[in-house]
């Protein structure tokens, strides 16, 4: 492809505005050519469409789309884009079910376009150094604590409480995207307890016990009711000391001493994601790792669902 990748952004909500727009503007590999959203209006002078079909029927030249809608509606939009021969960047989680992501992967392969299942937390600056340090270490146990206040971070996002909205696994899957990347062996759900508000379809809190293939326990604690200090931490006890990845992967300490992480190395999470998307488009390949989604699906399959107090925003 000569010239920048002509990209349309679909689903102009919080993440599209906070992260995608600035990352696209700063990356010379991409040119934003249109936005798509049921509400709102155009970005400056750019063409604006109410849905992907209107974009597909227009004369705007598009090479790729980035889909920032809630997961429940992403597959149908992605299928339309793939049928048009456009490369597709999927926000996390890549779909509401594993089967639909697999169907998109096969459709992308058949059409010869690149499909990117993005996991932004893997591009946090502490993640690669943590992975490198853990390789070859003997692990004793892992604790994952992801506790945030849903009223602060997800105001008005009714979709998160609906079937396929993931509830507290919406942020929790970010922790799993890091854990599946930095831990040296496969792991699996042994037990899980999911607290589901009596007026919602998705959990507000969950406790999951995983174990890896070397018998190392991995305990995960997710809670959307956290007020005061928030926690997005992964602590790995090893025979060579304790590794702590804090603040969603942005701070790393080993044996109590903070390790400076090179923010520039991955240019930040969303610039890193767009650099990767440009790379796979240029190489003519896809990047679709469903490991974090598989663990969430397994927690829903294997877990005990407990009805708790209703949630009102
Ligand atoms: P959001 O603020 O609710 O934005 C989603 C947008 O999608 C809405 O503005 C809406 O725009 C559109 N949309 C909603 N329902 C739709 C439907 N049925 N059909 C078509 N479009 C629909 O949510 P968000 O926080 O940006 O999250 C979106 C995705 O990004 C989620 O998968 C989330 O996990 C991921 N993400 C979020 C964050 C974050 O910090 N918020 C961080 C990383 C990743 P219109 O009504 O105008 O169509």
XYZ file of C-alpha atoms in Angstrom, residues 1-250:
250
model
C 0.000 0.000 0.000
C 1.463 3.371 -0.948
C 0.600 6.351 1.230
C -1.035 6.243 4.643
C -3.725 3.717 5.573
C -7.086 5.495 5.132
C -8.926 4.704 8.350
C -12.525 5.147 9.521
C -13.266 5.157 13.245
C -16.511 3.478 14.346
C -18.292 4.043 17.721
C -17.329 7.546 18.859
C -17.511 6.994 22.624
C -15.022 7.402 25.468
C -12.134 5.317 24.156
C -12.446 6.549 20.571
C -12.133 10.149 21.774
C -9.668 9.693 24.658
C -7.188 7.418 22.884
C -7.892 6.545 19.238
C -8.237 10.079 17.837
C -4.920 11.325 19.322
C -3.050 8.096 18.464
C -4.245 8.208 14.819
C -3.418 11.918 14.525
C 0.127 11.261 15.754
C 0.843 8.265 13.498
C 1.932 9.045 9.899
C 0.979 5.493 8.845
C -2.706 6.480 9.175
C -5.037 9.126 7.780
C -8.452 9.465 9.431
C -10.957 9.708 6.564
C -14.356 9.319 8.292
C -16.131 8.674 11.569
C -19.188 6.502 12.168
C -21.564 6.816 15.129
C -25.311 6.691 15.625
C -25.218 9.975 17.544
C -23.085 13.107 17.417
C -21.629 14.725 14.345
C -18.528 15.024 12.189
C -14.979 15.556 13.375
C -14.140 18.880 11.786
C -14.612 18.608 8.018
C -14.466 14.806 7.876
C -17.309 12.759 6.423
C -19.612 11.350 9.130
C -21.957 8.352 8.817
C -24.629 6.938 11.141
C -23.589 3.332 10.535
C -21.098 1.141 8.679
C -23.562 0.453 5.827
C -23.807 4.160 5.029
C -20.000 4.340 5.001
C -19.814 1.264 2.750
C -22.313 2.816 0.320
C -20.426 6.146 0.186
C -17.625 7.149 -2.160
C -15.138 7.665 0.705
C -12.004 5.587 0.010
C -11.276 3.415 3.050
C -8.511 0.864 3.681
C -9.212 0.040 7.341
C -11.614 0.549 10.234
C -11.111 0.661 13.988
C -14.171 -0.561 15.913
C -14.747 1.108 19.293
C -18.346 0.032 19.911
C -19.367 -2.217 22.806
C -18.478 -5.879 22.191
C -22.045 -7.092 21.626
C -22.357 -5.350 18.245
C -18.782 -5.609 17.005
C -18.999 -8.858 15.005
C -21.717 -7.694 12.620
C -19.884 -4.409 11.954
C -16.575 -6.236 11.460
C -18.170 -8.665 9.005
C -19.437 -5.795 6.869
C -15.946 -4.238 6.907
C -14.221 -7.513 6.015
C -16.654 -8.078 3.133
C -15.601 -4.650 1.814
C -11.947 -5.762 1.971
C -11.069 -3.342 4.775
C -8.498 -4.219 7.452
C -10.093 -4.331 10.907
C -8.801 -3.168 14.300
C -11.018 -4.573 17.081
C -11.090 -2.824 20.471
C -10.841 -5.221 23.392
C -12.528 -7.593 24.038
C -12.478 -8.665 20.366
C -16.053 -9.991 20.548
C -18.804 -11.090 22.879
C -18.039 -14.792 22.293
C -15.092 -16.923 21.233
C -16.975 -18.408 18.285
C -17.687 -15.041 16.726
C -14.022 -14.008 16.945
C -13.028 -17.274 15.279
C -15.573 -16.650 12.537
C -14.097 -13.161 11.963
C -10.581 -14.626 11.859
C -11.614 -17.105 9.169
C -13.486 -14.417 7.200
C -10.426 -12.137 7.319
C -8.186 -14.959 6.144
C -10.530 -15.803 3.270
C -10.740 -12.129 2.212
C -6.958 -11.629 2.569
C -7.187 -8.697 4.975
C -5.556 -8.098 8.383
C -7.614 -8.574 11.549
C -6.187 -7.138 14.778
C -7.546 -8.199 18.167
C -6.018 -5.383 20.201
C -5.066 -5.713 23.872
C -3.989 -2.222 24.933
C -2.712 -3.209 28.384
C -0.022 -5.374 26.791
C 1.508 -2.103 25.540
C 1.856 -0.614 29.048
C 5.543 0.162 29.628
C 6.180 -2.314 32.478
C 4.813 -5.337 30.635
C 7.707 -6.322 28.339
C 10.362 -5.890 31.063
C 8.191 -7.981 33.414
C 7.864 -10.719 30.813
C 11.618 -10.713 30.200
C 12.421 -10.893 33.928
C 9.939 -13.706 34.599
C 11.201 -15.927 31.777
C 13.028 -18.840 33.376
C 12.156 -17.856 36.998
C 10.607 -20.363 39.401
C 7.178 -19.028 40.362
C 5.491 -19.611 43.749
C 2.233 -17.735 43.312
C 0.513 -14.872 41.537
C -2.041 -12.366 42.853
C -4.073 -10.199 40.492
C -6.088 -7.366 42.076
C -8.195 -5.249 39.732
C -10.559 -3.063 41.766
C -12.034 0.110 40.342
C -15.058 2.325 40.849
C -17.481 1.646 37.992
C -19.253 4.970 38.617
C -16.005 6.836 37.945
C -14.661 4.825 34.998
C -17.811 3.667 33.182
C -20.486 6.339 33.728
C -23.636 5.789 31.692
C -22.316 2.613 30.010
C -25.499 0.528 30.287
C -24.073 -2.017 27.812
C -21.518 -3.174 30.394
C -24.342 -4.631 32.553
C -26.160 -6.325 29.678
C -25.539 -9.878 28.380
C -22.205 -9.878 26.549
C -21.117 -6.675 28.331
C -18.637 -8.501 30.598
C -19.397 -6.446 33.762
C -16.278 -6.342 35.937
C -14.488 -8.522 33.369
C -14.448 -5.496 31.038
C -11.448 -4.146 32.995
C -10.584 -7.623 34.310
C -9.784 -8.867 30.816
C -7.029 -6.227 30.674
C -5.355 -7.932 33.636
C -5.727 -11.264 31.864
C -4.220 -9.822 28.690
C -1.120 -8.941 30.728
C -1.042 -12.200 32.715
C -1.320 -14.371 29.591
C 1.579 -12.388 28.114
C 4.033 -12.282 31.043
C 3.488 -15.608 32.828
C 5.681 -18.363 31.466
C 3.168 -21.230 31.290
C -0.458 -21.796 30.306
C -2.956 -21.570 33.166
C -6.610 -22.439 33.597
C -9.630 -21.693 35.802
C -10.124 -24.087 38.717
C -12.838 -22.237 40.630
C -14.675 -18.947 40.281
C -17.361 -17.003 42.083
C -19.188 -14.261 40.155
C -21.303 -11.704 42.046
C -24.123 -10.577 39.758
C -26.407 -7.704 40.889
C -30.014 -8.892 40.930
C -30.985 -6.225 38.329
C -28.027 -6.872 35.971
C -26.850 -9.630 33.635
C -23.108 -9.225 34.232
C -20.947 -9.505 37.367
C -19.995 -6.564 39.583
C -17.245 -8.577 41.303
C -15.510 -11.915 40.855
C -12.922 -14.084 42.518
C -11.156 -16.602 40.302
C -8.665 -19.303 41.254
C -6.413 -20.297 38.359
C -3.534 -22.775 38.390
C -0.729 -23.133 35.877
C 0.673 -26.330 34.427
C 3.472 -26.345 37.053
C 0.865 -26.186 39.854
C 1.430 -22.484 40.615
C -1.736 -20.847 42.039
C -2.969 -17.591 40.481
C -5.611 -15.720 42.499
C -7.643 -13.002 40.822
C -9.835 -10.470 42.649
C -12.048 -8.170 40.564
C -14.384 -5.571 42.032
C -16.284 -2.684 40.465
C -17.367 -1.282 43.875
C -13.958 0.054 44.882
C -14.038 3.563 46.307
C -10.917 5.495 47.348
C -7.591 4.166 46.054
C -7.979 2.009 42.949
C -5.949 -1.167 42.297
C -4.725 -2.544 38.989
C -1.893 -4.732 40.289
C -0.239 -8.052 39.491
C 2.169 -9.491 42.090
C 4.308 -12.492 41.158
C 6.180 -14.304 43.951
C 9.243 -16.132 42.641
C 12.212 -17.911 44.224
C 14.302 -14.937 43.058
C 12.097 -12.244 44.633
C 8.759 -10.524 44.156
C 7.776 -8.766 40.944
C 5.034 -6.139 41.191
C 3.403 -4.685 38.131
C 1.213 -1.821 39.347
C -1.153 0.767 37.868
C -2.270 -1.426 34.989
C 1.265 -2.317 33.897
C 2.742 1.171 33.988
